[in-house]
PDB file of C-alpha atoms in Angstrom:
ATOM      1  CA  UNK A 268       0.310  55.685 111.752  1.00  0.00           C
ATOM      2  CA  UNK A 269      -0.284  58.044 114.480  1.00  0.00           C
ATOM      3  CA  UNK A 270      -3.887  59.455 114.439  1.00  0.00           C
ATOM      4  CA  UNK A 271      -5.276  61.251 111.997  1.00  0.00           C
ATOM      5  CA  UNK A 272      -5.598  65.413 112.404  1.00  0.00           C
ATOM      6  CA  UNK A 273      -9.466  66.201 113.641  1.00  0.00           C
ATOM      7  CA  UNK A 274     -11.354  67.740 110.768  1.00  0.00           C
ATOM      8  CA  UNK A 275     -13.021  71.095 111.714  1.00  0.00           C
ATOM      9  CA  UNK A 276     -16.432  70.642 112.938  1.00  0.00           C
ATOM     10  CA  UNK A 277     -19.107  71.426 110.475  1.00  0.00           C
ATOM     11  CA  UNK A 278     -21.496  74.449 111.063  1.00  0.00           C
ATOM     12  CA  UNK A 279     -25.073  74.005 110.519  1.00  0.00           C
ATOM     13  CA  UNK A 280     -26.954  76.664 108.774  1.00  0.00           C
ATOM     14  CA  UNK A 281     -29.258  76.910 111.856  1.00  0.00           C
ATOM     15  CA  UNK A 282     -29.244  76.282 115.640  1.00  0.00           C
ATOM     16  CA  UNK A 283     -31.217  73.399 117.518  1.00  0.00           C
ATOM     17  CA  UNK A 284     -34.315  74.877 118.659  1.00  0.00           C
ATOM     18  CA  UNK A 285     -37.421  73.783 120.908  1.00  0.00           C
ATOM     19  CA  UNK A 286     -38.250  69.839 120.781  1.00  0.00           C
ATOM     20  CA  UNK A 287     -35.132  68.776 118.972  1.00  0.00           C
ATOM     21  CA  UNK A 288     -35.844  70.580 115.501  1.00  0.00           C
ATOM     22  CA  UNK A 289     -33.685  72.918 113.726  1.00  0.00           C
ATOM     23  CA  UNK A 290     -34.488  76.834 112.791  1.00  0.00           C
ATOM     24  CA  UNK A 291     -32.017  79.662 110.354  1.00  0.00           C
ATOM     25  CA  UNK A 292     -31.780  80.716 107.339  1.00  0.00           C
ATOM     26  CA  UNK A 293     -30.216  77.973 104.964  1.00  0.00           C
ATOM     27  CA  UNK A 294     -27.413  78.464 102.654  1.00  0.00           C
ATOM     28  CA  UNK A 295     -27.798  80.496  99.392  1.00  0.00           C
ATOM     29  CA  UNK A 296     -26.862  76.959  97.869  1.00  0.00           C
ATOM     30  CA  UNK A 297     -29.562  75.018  99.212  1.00  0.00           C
ATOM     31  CA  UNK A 298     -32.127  73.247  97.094  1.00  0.00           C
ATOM     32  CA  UNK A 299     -35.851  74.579  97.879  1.00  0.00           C
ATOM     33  CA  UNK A 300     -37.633  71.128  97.509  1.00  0.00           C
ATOM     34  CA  UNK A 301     -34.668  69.356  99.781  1.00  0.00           C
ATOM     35  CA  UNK A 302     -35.637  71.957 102.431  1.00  0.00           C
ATOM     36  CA  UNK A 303     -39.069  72.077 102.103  1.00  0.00           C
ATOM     37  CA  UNK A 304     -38.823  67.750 102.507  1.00  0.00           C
ATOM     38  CA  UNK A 305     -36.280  68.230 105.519  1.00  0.00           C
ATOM     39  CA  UNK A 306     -38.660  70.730 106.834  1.00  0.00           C
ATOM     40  CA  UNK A 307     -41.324  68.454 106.753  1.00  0.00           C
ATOM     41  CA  UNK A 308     -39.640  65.527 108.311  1.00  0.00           C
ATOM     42  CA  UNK A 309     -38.607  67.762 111.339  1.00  0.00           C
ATOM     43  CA  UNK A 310     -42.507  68.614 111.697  1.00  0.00           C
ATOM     44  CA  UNK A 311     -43.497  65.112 111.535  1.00  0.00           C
ATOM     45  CA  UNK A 312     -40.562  63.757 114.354  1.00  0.00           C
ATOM     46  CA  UNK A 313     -42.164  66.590 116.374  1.00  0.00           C
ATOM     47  CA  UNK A 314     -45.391  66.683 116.033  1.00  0.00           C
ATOM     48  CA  UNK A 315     -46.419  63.419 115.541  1.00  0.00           C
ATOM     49  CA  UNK A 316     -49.086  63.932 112.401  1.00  0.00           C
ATOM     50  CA  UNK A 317     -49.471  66.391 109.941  1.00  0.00           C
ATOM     51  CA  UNK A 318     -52.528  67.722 107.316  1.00  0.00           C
ATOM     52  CA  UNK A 319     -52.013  68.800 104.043  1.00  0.00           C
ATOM     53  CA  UNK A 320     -52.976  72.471 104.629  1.00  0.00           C
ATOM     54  CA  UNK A 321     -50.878  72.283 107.985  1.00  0.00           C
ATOM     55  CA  UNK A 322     -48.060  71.311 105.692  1.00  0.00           C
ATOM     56  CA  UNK A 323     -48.594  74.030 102.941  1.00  0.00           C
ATOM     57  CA  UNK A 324     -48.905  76.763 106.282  1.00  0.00           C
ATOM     58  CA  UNK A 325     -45.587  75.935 107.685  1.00  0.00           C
ATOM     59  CA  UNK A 326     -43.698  75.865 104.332  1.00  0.00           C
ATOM     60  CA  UNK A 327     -46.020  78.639 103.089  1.00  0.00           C
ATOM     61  CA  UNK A 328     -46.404  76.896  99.895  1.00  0.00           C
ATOM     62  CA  UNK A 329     -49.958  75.725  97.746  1.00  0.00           C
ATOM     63  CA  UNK A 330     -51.685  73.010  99.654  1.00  0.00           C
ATOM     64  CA  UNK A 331     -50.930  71.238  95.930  1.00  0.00           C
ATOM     65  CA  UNK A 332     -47.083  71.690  96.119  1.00  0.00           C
ATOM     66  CA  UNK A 333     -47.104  70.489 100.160  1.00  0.00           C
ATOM     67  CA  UNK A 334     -49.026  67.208  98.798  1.00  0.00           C
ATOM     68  CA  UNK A 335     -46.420  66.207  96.448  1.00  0.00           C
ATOM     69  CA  UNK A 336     -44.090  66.882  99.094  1.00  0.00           C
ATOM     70  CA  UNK A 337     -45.745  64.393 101.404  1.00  0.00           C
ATOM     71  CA  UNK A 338     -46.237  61.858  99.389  1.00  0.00           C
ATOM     72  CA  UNK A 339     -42.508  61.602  98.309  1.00  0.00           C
ATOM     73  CA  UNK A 340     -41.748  60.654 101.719  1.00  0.00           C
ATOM     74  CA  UNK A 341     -44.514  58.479 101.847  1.00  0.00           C
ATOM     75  CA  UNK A 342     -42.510  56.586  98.778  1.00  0.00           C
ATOM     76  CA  UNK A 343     -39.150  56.794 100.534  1.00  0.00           C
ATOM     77  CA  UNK A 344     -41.080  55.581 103.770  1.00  0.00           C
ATOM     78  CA  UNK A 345     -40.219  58.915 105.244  1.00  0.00           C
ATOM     79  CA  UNK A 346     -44.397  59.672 106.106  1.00  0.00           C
ATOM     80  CA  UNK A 347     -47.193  56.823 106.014  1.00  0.00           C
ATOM     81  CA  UNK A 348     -51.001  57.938 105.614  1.00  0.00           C
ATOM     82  CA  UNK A 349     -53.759  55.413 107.033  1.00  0.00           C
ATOM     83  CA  UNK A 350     -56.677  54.275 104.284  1.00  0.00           C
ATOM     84  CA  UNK A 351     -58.735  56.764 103.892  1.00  0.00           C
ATOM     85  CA  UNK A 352     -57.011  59.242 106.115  1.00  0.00           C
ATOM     86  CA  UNK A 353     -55.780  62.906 105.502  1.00  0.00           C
ATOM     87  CA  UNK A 354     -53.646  62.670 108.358  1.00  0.00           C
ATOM     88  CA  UNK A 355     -49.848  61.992 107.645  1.00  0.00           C
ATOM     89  CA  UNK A 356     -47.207  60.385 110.226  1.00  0.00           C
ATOM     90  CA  UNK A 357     -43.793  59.112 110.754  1.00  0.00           C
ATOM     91  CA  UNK A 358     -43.152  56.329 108.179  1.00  0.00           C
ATOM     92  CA  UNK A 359     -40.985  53.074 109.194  1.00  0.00           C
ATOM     93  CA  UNK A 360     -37.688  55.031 107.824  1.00  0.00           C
ATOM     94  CA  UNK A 361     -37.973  57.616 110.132  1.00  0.00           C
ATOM     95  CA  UNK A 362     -38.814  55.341 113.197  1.00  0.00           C
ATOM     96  CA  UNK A 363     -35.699  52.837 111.844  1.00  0.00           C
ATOM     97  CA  UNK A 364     -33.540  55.604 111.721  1.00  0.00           C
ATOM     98  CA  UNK A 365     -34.154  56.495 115.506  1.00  0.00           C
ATOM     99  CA  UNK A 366     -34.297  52.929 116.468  1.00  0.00           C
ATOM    100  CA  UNK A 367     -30.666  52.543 114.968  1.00  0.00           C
ATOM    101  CA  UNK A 368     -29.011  55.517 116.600  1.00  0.00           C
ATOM    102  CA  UNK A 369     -30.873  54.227 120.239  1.00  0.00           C
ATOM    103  CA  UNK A 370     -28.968  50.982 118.914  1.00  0.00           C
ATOM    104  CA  UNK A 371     -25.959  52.311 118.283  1.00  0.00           C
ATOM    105  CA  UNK A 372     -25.929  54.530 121.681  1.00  0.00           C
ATOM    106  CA  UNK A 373     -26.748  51.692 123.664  1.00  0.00           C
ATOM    107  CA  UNK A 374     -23.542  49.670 122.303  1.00  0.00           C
ATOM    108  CA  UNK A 375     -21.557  52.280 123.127  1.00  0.00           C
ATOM    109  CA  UNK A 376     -22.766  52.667 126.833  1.00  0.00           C
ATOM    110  CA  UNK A 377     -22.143  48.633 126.870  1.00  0.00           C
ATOM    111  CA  UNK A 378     -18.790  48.492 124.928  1.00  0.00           C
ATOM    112  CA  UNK A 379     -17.254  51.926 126.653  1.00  0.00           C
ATOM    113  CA  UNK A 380     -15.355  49.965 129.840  1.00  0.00           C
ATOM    114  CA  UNK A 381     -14.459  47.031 127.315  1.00  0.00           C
ATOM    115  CA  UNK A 382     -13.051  48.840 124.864  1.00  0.00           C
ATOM    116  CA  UNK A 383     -11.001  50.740 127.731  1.00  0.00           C
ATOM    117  CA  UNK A 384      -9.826  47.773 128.944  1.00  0.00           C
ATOM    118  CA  UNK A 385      -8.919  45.653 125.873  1.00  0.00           C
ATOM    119  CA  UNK A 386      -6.970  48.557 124.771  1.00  0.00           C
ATOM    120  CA  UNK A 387      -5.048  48.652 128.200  1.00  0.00           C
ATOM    121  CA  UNK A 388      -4.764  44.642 127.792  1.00  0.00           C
ATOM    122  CA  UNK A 389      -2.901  44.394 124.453  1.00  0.00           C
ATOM    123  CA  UNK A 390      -1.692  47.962 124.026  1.00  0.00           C
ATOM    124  CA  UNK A 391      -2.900  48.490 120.507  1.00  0.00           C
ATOM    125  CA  UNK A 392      -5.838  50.382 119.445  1.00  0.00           C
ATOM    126  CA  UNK A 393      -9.125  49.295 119.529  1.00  0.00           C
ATOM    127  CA  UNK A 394     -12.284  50.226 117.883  1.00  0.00           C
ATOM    128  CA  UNK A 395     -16.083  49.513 118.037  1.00  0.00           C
ATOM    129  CA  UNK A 396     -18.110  49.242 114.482  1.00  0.00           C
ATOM    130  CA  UNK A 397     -21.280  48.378 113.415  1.00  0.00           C
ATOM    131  CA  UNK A 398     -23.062  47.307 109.984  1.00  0.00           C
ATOM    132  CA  UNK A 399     -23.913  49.991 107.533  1.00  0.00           C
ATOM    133  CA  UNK A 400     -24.943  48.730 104.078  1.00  0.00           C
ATOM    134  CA  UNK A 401     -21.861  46.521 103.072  1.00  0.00           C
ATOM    135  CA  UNK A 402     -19.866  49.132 104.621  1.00  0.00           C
ATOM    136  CA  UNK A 403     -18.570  49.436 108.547  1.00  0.00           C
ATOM    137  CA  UNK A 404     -19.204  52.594 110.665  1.00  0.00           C
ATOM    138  CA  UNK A 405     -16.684  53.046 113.463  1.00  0.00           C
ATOM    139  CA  UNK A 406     -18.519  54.456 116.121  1.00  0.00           C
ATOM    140  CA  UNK A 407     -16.450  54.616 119.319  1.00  0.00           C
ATOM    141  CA  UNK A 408     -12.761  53.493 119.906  1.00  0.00           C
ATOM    142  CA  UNK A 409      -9.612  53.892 122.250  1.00  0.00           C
ATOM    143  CA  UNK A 410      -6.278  54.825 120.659  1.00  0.00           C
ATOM    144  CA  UNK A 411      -3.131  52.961 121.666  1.00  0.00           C
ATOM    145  CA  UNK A 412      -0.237  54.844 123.271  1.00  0.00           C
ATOM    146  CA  UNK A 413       2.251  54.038 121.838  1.00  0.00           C
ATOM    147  CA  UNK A 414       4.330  56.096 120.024  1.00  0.00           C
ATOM    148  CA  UNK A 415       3.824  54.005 116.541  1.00  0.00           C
ATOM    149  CA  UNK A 416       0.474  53.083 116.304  1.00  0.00           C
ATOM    150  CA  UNK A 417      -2.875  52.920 114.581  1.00  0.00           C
ATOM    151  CA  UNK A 418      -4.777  55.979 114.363  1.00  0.00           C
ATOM    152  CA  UNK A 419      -8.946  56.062 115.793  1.00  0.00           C
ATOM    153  CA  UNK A 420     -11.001  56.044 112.862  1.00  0.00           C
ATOM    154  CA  UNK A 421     -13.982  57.193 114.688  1.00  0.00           C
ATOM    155  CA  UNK A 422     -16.688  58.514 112.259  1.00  0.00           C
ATOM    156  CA  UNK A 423     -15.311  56.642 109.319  1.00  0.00           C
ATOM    157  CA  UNK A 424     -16.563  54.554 106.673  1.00  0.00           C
ATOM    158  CA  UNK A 425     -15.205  51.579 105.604  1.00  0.00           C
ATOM    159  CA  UNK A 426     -15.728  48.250 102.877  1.00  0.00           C
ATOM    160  CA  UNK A 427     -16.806  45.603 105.304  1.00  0.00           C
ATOM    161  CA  UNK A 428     -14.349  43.075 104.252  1.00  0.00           C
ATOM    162  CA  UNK A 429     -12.037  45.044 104.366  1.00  0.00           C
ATOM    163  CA  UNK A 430     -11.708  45.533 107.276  1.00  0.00           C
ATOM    164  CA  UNK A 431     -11.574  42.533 110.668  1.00  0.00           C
ATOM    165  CA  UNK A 432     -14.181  43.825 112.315  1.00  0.00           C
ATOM    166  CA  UNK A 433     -16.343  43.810 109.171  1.00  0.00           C
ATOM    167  CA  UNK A 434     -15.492  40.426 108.481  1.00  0.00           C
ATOM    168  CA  UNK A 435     -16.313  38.868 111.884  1.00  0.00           C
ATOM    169  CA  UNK A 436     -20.137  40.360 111.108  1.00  0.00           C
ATOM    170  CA  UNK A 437     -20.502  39.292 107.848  1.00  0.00           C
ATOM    171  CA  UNK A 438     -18.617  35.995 108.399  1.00  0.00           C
ATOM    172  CA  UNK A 439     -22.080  36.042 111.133  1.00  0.00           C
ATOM    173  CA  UNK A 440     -24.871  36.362 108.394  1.00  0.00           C
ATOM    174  CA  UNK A 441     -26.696  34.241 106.303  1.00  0.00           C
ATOM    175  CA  UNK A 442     -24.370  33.471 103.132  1.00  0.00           C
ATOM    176  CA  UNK A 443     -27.211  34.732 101.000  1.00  0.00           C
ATOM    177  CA  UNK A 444     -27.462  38.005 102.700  1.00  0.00           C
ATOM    178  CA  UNK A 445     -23.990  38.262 102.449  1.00  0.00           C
ATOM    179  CA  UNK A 446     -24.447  38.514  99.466  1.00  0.00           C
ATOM    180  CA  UNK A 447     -27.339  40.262  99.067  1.00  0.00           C
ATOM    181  CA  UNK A 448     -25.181  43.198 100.161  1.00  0.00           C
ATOM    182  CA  UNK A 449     -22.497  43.499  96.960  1.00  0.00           C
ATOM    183  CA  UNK A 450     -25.389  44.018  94.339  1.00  0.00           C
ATOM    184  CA  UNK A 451     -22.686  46.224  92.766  1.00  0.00           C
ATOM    185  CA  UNK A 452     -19.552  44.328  93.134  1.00  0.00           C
ATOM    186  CA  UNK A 453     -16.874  44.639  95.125  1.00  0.00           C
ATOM    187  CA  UNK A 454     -14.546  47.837  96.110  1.00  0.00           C
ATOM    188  CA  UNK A 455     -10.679  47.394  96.674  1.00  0.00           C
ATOM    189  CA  UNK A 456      -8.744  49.147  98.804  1.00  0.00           C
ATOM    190  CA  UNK A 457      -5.368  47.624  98.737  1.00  0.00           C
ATOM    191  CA  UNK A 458      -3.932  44.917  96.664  1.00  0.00           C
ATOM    192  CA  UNK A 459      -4.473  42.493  99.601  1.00  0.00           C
ATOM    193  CA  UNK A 460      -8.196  43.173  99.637  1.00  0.00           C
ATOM    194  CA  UNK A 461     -11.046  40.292  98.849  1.00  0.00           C
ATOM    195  CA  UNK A 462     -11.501  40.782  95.018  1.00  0.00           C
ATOM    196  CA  UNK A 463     -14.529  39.311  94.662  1.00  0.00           C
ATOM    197  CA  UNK A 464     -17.914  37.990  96.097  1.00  0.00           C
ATOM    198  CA  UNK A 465     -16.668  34.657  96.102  1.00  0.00           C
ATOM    199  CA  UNK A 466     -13.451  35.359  98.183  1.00  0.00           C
ATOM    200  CA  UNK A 467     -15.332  36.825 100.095  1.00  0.00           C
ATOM    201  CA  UNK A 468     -17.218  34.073 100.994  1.00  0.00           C
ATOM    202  CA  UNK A 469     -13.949  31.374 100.725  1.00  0.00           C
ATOM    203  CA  UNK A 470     -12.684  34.124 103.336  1.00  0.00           C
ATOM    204  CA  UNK A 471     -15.816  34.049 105.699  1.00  0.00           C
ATOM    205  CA  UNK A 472     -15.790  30.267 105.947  1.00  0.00           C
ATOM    206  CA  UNK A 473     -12.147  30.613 107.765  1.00  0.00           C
ATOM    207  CA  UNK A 474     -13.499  33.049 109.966  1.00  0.00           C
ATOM    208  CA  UNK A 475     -16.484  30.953 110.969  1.00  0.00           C
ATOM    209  CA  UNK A 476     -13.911  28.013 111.374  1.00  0.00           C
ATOM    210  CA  UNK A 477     -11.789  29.977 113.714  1.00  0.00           C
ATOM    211  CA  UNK A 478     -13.860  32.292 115.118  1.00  0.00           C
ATOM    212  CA  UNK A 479     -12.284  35.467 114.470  1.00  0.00           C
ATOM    213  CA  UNK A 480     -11.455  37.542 111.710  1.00  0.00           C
ATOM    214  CA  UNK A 481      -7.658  39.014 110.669  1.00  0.00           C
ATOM    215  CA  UNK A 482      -6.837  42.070 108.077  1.00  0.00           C
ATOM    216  CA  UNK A 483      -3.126  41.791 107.163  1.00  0.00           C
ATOM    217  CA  UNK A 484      -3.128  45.328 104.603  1.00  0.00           C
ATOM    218  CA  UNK A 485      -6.734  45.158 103.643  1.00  0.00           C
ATOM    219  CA  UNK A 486      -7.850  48.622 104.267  1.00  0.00           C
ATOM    220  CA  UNK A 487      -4.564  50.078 104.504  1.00  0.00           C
ATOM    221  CA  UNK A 488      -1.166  48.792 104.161  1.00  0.00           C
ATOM    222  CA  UNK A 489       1.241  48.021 106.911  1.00  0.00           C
ATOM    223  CA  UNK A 490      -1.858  47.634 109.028  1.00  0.00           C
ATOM    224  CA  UNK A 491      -3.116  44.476 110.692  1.00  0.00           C
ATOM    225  CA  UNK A 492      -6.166  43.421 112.389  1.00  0.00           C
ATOM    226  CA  UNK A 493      -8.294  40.809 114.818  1.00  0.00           C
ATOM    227  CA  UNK A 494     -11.868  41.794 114.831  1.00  0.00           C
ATOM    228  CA  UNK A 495     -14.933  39.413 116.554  1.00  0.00           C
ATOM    229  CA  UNK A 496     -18.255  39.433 116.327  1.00  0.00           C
ATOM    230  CA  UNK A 497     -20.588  41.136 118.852  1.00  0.00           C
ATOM    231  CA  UNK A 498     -23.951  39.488 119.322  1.00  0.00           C
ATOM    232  CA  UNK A 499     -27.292  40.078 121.195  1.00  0.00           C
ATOM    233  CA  UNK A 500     -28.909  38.000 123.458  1.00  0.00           C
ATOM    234  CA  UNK A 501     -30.765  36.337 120.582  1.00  0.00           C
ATOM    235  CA  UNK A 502     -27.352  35.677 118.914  1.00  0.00           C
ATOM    236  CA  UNK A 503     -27.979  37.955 116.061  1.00  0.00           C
ATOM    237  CA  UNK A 504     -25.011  40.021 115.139  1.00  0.00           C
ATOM    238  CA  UNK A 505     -24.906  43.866 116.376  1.00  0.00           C
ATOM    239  CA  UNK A 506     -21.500  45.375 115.793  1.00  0.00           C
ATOM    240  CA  UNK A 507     -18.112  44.083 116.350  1.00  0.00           C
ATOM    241  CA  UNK A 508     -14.745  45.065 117.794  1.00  0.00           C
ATOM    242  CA  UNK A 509     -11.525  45.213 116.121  1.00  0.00           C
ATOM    243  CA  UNK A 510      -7.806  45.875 117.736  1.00  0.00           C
ATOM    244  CA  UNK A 511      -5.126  47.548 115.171  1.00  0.00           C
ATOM    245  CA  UNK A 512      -1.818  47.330 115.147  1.00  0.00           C
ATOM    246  CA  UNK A 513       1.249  48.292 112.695  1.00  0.00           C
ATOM    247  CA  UNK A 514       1.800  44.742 110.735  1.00  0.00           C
ATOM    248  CA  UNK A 515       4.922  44.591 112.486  1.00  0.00           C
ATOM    249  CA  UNK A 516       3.508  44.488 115.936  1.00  0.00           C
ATOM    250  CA  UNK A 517       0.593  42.918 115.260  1.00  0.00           C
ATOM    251  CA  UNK A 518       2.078  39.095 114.030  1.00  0.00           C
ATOM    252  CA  UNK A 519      -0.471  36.341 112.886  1.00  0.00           C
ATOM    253  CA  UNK A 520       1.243  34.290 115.944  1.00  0.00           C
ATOM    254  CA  UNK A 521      -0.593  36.580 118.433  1.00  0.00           C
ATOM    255  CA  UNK A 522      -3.932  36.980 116.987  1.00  0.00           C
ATOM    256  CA  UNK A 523      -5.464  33.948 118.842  1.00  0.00           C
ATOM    257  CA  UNK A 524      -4.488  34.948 122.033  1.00  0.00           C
ATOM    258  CA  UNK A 525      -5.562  38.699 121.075  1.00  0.00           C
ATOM    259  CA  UNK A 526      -8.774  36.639 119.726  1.00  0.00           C
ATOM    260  CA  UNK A 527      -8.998  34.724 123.098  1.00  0.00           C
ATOM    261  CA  UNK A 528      -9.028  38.616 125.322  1.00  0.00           C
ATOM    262  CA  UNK A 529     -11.513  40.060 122.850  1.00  0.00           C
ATOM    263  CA  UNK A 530     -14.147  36.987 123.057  1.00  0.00           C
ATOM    264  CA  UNK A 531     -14.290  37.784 126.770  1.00  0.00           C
ATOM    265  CA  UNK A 532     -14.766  41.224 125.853  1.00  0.00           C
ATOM    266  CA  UNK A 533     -17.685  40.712 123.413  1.00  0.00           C
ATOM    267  CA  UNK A 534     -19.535  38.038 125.704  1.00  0.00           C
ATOM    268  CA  UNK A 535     -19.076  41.219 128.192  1.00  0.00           C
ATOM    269  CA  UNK A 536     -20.632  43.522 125.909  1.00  0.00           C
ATOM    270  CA  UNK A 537     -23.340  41.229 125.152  1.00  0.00           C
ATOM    271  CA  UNK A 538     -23.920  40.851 129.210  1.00  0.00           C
ATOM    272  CA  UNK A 539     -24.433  44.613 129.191  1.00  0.00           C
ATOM    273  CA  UNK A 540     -26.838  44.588 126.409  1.00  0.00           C
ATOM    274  CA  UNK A 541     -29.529  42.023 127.836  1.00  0.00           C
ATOM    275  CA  UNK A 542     -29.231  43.280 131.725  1.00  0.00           C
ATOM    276  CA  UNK A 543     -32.279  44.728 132.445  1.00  0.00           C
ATOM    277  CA  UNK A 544     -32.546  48.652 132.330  1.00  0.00           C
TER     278      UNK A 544
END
């Protein structure tokens, strides 16, 4: 259970160059019409607005080809074009995109000297997610030191109810969008994982009633979790934190008082969020 080997960082075919965008030569396995559409979203982030011809000069293809180009993205919400307009601009995907990761950076800044300290406070490992899809990203975490302990999963992936901390935000939305979320069914991890929508919800009503979420071999076995909700100052559900333990350290007898350190932490967190910047 100790942590996980780093994997090698990855090397972009190019290098960041002036006003955030990204120059090279791509790789000889690289799809023309993926580049050409990256290419175009850079342009857009940095310039603001784009014209057809503008777009057909900087990928130094027919002003035809660079209009089909555009208005893909217009369809994936990628570019929007005013009525009557030639000129094209960010769409709402782009500007959601950067809204999330100012979202995401901002919980971390808020979270960093809670996580720190819950992690000193019970000794196990502790980790920071938010909502991606039906899935959980863990974006920033402290490791426990002890010598038999939970690996950060930092970067990763993971089913939402799977995992505590994915359960303590769901168990915080709507039922509906809940399930709104699984329009493909369900993925197991484990043979303890929620099967099915409906245990899901069965599941998310306990949470609700006790205000915390546990994983006992969910996402992994011999692993066991307490996860709680993190909200904003309009109650709405941002992320949540989640303390790991091997599942014979971490005993359902101490996951209220666990519970009890981490509510503290998250009404912290939430502090953080709404003080004025």
């Amino acid at each position: 259970m100790s942590a996980p080997p780093k994997p090698a960082p990855e090397q972009p075919g190019g290098t960041a160059g002036s006003g955030g965008g990204w120059s090279g030569s791509p790789p000889p396995y690289s799809l023309a019409s993926v580049d050409n559409a990256l290419r175009l979203i850079h342009a857009l982030d940095e310039r603001g607005e784009l014209r057809v011809y503008e777009a057909a000069e900087l990928l130094g293809v027919a002003r035809s080809t660079a209009h089909r180009l555009l208005s893909t993205l217009i369809c994936r919400g990628f570019a929007a074009q005013a009525d009557n307009s030639h000129v094209y601009r960010p769409g709402p995907a782009l500007v959601d995109i950067g809204l999330r990761a100012i979202s995401r950076l901002d919980i971390r800044q808020a979270a960093g000297p809670h996580l720190r300290a819950l992690a000193e406070d019970t000794g196990e490992t502790v980790h920071l997610v938010v909502l991606e899809g039906n899935g959980v990203r863990f974006v920033d975490g402290v490791e426990s030191p002890q010598v038999v302990r939970v690996g950060l999963r930092v970067g990763m992936v993971l089913p939402a109810h799977a995992t505590a901390a994915g359960k303590a935000i769901l168990a915080a939305l709507p039922p509906e969008q809940v399930r709104d979320l699984y329009p493909r069914g369900v993925q197991v991890l484990t043979g303890r994982t929620l099967a099915t929508l409906d245990e899901i919800e069965q599941h998310l009503a306990t949470v609700n009633r006790l205000g915390y979420a546990c994983n006992h071999g969910e996402s992994a076995e011999n692993v066991a979790a307490v996860g709680v909700v993190v909200r904003d100052h309009t109650r709405a559900p941002v992320g949540a934190l989640g303390v790991a333990g091997p599942a014979e350290r971490l005993q359902p007898p101490r996951a209220p008082l666990i519970a009890g350190r981490m509510h503290r932490a998250s009404l912290a967190i939430a502090a953080a969020l709404a003080a004025p910047r």
